[in-house]
Coordinates of C-alpha atoms in Angstrom, one line a residue:
X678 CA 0.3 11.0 8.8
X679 CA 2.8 11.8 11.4
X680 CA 3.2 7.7 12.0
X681 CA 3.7 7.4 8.5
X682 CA 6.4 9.4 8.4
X683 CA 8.2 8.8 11.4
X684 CA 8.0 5.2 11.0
X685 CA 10.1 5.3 7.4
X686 CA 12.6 7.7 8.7
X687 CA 13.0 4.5 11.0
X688 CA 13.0 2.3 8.6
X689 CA 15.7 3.7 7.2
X690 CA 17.9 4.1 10.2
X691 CA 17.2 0.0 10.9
X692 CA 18.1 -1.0 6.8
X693 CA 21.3 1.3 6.7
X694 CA 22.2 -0.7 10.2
X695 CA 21.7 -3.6 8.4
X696 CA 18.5 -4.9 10.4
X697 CA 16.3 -5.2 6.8
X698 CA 17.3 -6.9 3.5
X699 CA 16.7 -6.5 0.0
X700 CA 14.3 -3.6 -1.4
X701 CA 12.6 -1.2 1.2
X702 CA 11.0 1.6 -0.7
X703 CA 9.6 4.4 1.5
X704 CA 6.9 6.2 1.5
X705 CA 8.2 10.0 2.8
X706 CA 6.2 12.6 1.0
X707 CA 2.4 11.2 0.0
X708 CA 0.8 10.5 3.5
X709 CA -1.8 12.8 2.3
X710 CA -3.4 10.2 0.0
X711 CA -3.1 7.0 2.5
X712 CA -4.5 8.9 5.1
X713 CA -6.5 10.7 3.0
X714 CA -8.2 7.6 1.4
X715 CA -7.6 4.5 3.8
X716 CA -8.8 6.2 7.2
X717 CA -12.4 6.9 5.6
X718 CA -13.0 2.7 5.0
X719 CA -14.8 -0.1 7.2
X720 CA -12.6 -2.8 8.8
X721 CA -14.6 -4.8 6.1
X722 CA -13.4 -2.6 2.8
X723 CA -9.9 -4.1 1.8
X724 CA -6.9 -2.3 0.3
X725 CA -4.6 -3.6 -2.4
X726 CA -1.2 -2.2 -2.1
X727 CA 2.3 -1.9 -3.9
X728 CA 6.0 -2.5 -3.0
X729 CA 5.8 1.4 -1.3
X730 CA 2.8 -0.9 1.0
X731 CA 4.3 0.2 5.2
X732 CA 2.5 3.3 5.4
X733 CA -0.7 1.7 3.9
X734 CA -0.9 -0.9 6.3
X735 CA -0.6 1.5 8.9
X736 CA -2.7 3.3 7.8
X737 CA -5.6 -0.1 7.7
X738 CA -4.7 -0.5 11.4
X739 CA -2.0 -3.0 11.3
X740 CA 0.0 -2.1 14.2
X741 CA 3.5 -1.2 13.6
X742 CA 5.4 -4.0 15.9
X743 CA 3.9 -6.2 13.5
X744 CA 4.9 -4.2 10.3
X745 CA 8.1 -3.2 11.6
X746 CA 8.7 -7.0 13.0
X747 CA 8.0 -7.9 9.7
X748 CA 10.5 -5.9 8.4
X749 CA 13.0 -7.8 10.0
X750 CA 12.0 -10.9 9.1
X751 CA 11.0 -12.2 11.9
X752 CA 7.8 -14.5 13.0
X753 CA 5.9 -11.8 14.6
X754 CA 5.4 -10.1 11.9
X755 CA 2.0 -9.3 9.9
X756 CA 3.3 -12.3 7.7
X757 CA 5.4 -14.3 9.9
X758 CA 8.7 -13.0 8.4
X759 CA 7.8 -14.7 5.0
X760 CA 6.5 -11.6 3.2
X761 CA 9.3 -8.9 4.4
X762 CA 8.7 -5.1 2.7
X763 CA 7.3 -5.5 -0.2
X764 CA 4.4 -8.1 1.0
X765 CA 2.8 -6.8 3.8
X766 CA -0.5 -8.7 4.3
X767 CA -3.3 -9.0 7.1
X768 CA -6.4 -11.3 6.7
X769 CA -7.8 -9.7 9.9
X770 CA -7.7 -6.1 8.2
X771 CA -8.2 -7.0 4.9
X772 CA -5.1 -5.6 3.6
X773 CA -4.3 -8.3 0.7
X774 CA -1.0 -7.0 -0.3
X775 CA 2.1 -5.5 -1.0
X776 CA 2.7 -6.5 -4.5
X777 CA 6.2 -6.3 -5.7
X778 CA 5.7 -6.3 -9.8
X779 CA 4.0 -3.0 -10.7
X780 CA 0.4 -3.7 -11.6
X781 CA 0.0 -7.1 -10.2
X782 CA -2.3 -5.9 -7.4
X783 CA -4.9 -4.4 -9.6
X784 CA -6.8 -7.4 -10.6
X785 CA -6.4 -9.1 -7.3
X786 CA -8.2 -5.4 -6.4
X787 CA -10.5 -6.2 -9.1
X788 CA -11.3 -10.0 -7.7
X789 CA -11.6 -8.3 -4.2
X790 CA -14.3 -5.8 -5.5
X791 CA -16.1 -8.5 -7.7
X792 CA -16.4 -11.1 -4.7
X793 CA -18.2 -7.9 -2.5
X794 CA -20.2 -7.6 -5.1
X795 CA -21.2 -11.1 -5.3
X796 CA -21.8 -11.2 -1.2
X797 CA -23.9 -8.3 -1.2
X798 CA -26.4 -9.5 -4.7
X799 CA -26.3 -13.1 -4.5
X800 CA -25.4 -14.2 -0.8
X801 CA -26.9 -11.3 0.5
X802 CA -23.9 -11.0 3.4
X803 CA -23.6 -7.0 3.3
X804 CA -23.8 -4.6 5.9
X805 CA -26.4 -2.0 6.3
X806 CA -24.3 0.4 5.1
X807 CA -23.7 -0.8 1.3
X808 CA -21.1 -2.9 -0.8
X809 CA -17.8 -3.5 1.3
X810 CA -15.5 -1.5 -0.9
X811 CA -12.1 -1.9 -2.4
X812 CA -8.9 0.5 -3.2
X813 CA -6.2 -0.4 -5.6
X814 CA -3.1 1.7 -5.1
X815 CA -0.8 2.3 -7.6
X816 CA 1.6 4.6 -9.5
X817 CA 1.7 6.3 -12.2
X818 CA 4.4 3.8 -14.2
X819 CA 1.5 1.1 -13.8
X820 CA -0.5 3.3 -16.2
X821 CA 0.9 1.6 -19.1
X822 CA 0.4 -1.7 -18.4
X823 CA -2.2 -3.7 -19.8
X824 CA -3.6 -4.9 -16.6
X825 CA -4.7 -1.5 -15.3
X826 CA -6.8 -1.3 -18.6
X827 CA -8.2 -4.5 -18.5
X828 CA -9.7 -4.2 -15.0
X829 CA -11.0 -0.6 -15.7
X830 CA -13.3 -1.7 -18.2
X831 CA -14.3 -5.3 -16.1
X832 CA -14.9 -2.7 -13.2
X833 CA -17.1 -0.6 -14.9
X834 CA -18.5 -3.1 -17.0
X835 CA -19.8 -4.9 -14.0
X836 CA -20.1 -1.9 -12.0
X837 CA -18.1 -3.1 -9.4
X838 CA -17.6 -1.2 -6.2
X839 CA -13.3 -0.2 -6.6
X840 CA -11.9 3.1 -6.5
X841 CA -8.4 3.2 -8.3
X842 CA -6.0 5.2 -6.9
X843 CA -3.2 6.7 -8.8
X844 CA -0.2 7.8 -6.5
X845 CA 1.0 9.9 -9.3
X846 CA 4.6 10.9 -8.3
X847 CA 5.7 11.9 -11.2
X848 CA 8.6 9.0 -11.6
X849 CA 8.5 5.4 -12.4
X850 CA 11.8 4.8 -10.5
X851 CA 14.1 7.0 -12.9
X852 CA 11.7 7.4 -15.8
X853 CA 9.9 10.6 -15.8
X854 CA 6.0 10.3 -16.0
X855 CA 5.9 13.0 -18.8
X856 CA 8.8 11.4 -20.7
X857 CA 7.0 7.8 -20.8
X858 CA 3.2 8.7 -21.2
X859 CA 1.4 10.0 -24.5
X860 CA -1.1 11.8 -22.5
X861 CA 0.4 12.5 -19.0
X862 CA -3.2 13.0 -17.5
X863 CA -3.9 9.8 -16.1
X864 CA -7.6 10.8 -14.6
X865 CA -8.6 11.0 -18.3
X866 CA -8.4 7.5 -18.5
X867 CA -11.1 6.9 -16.7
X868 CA -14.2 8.8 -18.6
X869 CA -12.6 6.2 -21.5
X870 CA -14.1 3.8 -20.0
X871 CA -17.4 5.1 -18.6
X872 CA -16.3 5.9 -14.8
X873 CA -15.4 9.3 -13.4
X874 CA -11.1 10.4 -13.7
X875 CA -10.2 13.3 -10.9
X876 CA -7.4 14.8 -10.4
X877 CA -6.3 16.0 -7.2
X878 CA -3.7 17.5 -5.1
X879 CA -2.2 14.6 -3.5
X880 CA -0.2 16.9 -1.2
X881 CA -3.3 18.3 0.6
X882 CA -5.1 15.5 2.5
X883 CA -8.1 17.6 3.3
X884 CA -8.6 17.7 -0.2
X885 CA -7.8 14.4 -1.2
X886 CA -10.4 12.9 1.7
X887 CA -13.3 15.2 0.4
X888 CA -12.5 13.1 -3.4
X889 CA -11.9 9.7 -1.7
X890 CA -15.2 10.1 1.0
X891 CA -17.3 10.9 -2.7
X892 CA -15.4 8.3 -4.8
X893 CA -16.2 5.4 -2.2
X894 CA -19.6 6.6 -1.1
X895 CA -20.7 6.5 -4.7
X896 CA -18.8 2.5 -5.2
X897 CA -20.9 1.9 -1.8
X898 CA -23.6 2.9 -3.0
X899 CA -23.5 0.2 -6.2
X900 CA -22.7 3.1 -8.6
X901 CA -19.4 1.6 -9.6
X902 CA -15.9 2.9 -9.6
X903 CA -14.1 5.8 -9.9
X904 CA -10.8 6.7 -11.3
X905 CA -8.5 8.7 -9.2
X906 CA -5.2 10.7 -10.0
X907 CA -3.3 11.7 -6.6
X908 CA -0.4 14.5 -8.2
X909 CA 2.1 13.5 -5.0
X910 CA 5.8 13.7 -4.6
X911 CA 8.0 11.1 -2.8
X912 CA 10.9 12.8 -0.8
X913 CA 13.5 10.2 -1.0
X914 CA 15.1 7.9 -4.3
X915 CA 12.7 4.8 -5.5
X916 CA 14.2 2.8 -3.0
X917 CA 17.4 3.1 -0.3
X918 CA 19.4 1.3 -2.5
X919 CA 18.5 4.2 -5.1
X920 CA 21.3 7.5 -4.8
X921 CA 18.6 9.7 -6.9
X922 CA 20.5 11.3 -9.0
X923 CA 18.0 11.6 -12.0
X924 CA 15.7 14.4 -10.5
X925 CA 16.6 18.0 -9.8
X926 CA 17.4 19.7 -6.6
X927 CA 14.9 22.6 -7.8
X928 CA 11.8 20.0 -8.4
X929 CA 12.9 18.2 -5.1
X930 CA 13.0 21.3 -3.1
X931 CA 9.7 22.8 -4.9
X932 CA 7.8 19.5 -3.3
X933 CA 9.3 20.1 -0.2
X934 CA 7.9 23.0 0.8
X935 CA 4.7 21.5 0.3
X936 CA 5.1 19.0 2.3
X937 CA 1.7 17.7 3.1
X938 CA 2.2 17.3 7.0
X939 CA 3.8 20.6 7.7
X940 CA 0.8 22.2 5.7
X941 CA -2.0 20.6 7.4
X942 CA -0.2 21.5 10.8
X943 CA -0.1 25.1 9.7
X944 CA -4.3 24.8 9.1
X945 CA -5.1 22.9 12.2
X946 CA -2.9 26.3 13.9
X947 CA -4.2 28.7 12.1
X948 CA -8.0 27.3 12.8
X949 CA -8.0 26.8 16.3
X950 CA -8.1 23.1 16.4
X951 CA -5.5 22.2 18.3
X952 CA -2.0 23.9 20.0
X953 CA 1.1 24.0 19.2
X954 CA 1.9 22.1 22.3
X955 CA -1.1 19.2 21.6
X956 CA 0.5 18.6 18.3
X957 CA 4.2 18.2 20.1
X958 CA 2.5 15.5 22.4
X959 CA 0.9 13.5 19.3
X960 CA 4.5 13.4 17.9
X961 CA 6.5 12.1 21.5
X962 CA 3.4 9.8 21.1
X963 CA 4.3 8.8 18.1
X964 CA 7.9 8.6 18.8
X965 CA 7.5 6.2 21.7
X966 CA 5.2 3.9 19.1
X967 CA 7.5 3.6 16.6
X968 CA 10.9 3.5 18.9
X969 CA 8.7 0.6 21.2
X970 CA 8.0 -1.3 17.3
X971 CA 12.3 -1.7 16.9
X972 CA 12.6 -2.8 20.2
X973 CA 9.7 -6.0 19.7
X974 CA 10.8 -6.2 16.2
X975 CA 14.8 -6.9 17.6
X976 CA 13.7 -8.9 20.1
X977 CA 11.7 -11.2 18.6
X978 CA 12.8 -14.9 17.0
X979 CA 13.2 -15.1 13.9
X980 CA 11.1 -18.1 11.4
X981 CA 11.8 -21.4 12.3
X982 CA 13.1 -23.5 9.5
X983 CA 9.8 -25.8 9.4
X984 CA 8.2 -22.6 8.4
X985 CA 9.9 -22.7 4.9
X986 CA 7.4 -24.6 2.7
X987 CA 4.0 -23.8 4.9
X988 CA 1.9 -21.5 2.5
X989 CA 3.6 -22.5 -0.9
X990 CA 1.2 -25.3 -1.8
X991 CA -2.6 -25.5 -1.2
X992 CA -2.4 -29.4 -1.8
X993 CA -2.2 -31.6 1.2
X994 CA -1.2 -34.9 -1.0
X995 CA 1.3 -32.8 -3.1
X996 CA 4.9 -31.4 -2.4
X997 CA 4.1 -29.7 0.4
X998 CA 1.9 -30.8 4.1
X999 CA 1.4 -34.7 4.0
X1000 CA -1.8 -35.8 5.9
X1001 CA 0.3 -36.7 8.8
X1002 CA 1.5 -33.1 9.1
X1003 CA 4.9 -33.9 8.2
X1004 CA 6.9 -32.7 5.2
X1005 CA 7.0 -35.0 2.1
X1006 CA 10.4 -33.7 1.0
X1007 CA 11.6 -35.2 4.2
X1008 CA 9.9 -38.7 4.1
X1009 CA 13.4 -40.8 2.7
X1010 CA 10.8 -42.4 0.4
X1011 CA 9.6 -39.3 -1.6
X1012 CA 12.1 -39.8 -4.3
X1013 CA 11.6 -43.1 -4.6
X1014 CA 10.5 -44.1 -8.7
X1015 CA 11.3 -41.0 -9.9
X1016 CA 14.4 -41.0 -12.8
X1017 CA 17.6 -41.9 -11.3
X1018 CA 20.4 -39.1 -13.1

């Protein structure tokens, strides 16, 4: 969690230094649910993300030189500088996206889940352990859109092994969750269709892990998915290009005191687990991680142009990847019998 945070607050030192481009929307405030969900799965499960997607791939394993080197748009990162904030993707953890329309990643979550399914019934390629298992992440604006409907009822219908995980933080960029939604209790949504809905505090992780470890036992298990709303607050706008303006000082500050991180340090404390000083030396750990990511991240090249039209098409004898290797757009002859304007 502490990685989580630290490495956004450095995200947004680097993009107001001008070292990232475009959208970077962070992820301050609702560690609780990545961590709370993502560090109970197999290297197998996957994890379907959003445009808010840094902490999550963190939180699969990707290291954060590659993240952060992604970030920067250069070719050591997680997608060779090609995917940038919103995109983060890694084959080798099965983390299959950052998706930057909201929604979009729900039926590629769906696919994910179906395909496990199909390994584990017909190919018979599962672990001992179960169904590899899928989460979708996203928030509460995507609750309106048809896809998140559509794949509720496919998942259940087939009993596929998904949990979808609301990050309900109460605004769709400046739209309000209540002003927007008939029925603002998302979880509900989910007995609709057959599956279990829970609602839980997505500012308490120890509480959010006890519902994810029973939500993906029970898709592991073949029982089919589950429908889960994370109540979460993000602590800075929708994105740094975003003054947030729209929501009160009195709501913002409310959230802030219960912030998830500060609470669970005040249990582990209070329980005996760890010290005060043990907890210091996890976050100078921490510290050197993420200030070691900037330095790869700035020193590494950035794409070459050849890169530019590798993974666009899948058709060697198309646009793209002759059978020679070379690019067709740069044989003199491509153009040749096509209209002359």
């Amino acid at each position: 969690m502490v990685l989580g945070r630290v490495f956004e607050d450095m995200c947004a030192q680097m993009y107001y230094r001008g070292k990232m481009f475009g959208f970077v929307h962070l992820y301050n405030g609702q560690e609780a649910v990545s961590t709370g969900f993502i560090k109970l799965l197999n290297q197998a499960d996957c994890v379907v993300s959003t445009y808010r997607d840094h902490v999550h791939a963190l939180s699969k394993g990707v290291p954060a030189r590659s993240v952060m080197a992604e970030l920067f748009g250069k070719a050591t990162g997680c997608c060779r500088g090609q995917g940038g904030s919103m995109h983060m993707f890694s084959a080798p953890h099965n983390l299959l996206g950052g998706f930057a329309f909201i929604g979009e990643g729900i039926p590629v979550a769906t696919g994910a889940a179906f395909a496990a399914k199909y390994r584990h019934e017909v190919l018979k390629e599962s672990g001992p352990d179960g169904l590899d298992v899928t989460l979708a992440f996203f928030g509460d604006g995507t609750c309106n859109n048809g896809q998140f409907f559509e794949c509720l009822n496919m998942a259940q219908l087939w009993k596929l092994p998904i949990v979808f995980v609301v990050e309900n933080n109460l605004w769709a960029i400046g739209m309000s969750h209540i002003r927007a939604t008939s029925d603002p209790e998302i979880w509900k949504k989910g007995p609709a269709f057959g599956m279990p809905g829970v609602h839980v505090d997505g500012m308490d992780v120890l509480k959010v892990r006890e519902v994810a470890k029973e939500a993906i036992e029970r898709a592991r298990r073949g029982e089919g998915p589950t429908l889960v709303e994370c109540e979460t607050y993000r602590f800075r706008g929708h994105s740094l290009a975003d003054p947030d303006e729209l929501r009160k000082p009195d709501e913002k500050t409310h959230y802030a005191a219960r912030d998830s991180i500060t609470a669970l340090k005040k249990y582990i404390i209070e329980q005996n687990l760890a010290t005060e000083s043990e907890l210091k030396s996890i976050e100078k750990k921490i510290d050197d991680v993420v200030e070691e990511a900037v330095e790869f991240a700035d020193a590494s090249p950035h794409p070459p142009r050849s890169q530019l039209l590798e993974n666009v098409f899948a058709d060697p004898k198309g646009f793209g990847i002759g059978p020679d290797g070379k690019y067709r757009c740069e044989d003199p002859k491509f153009t040749q019998g096509t209209a002359q304007v």
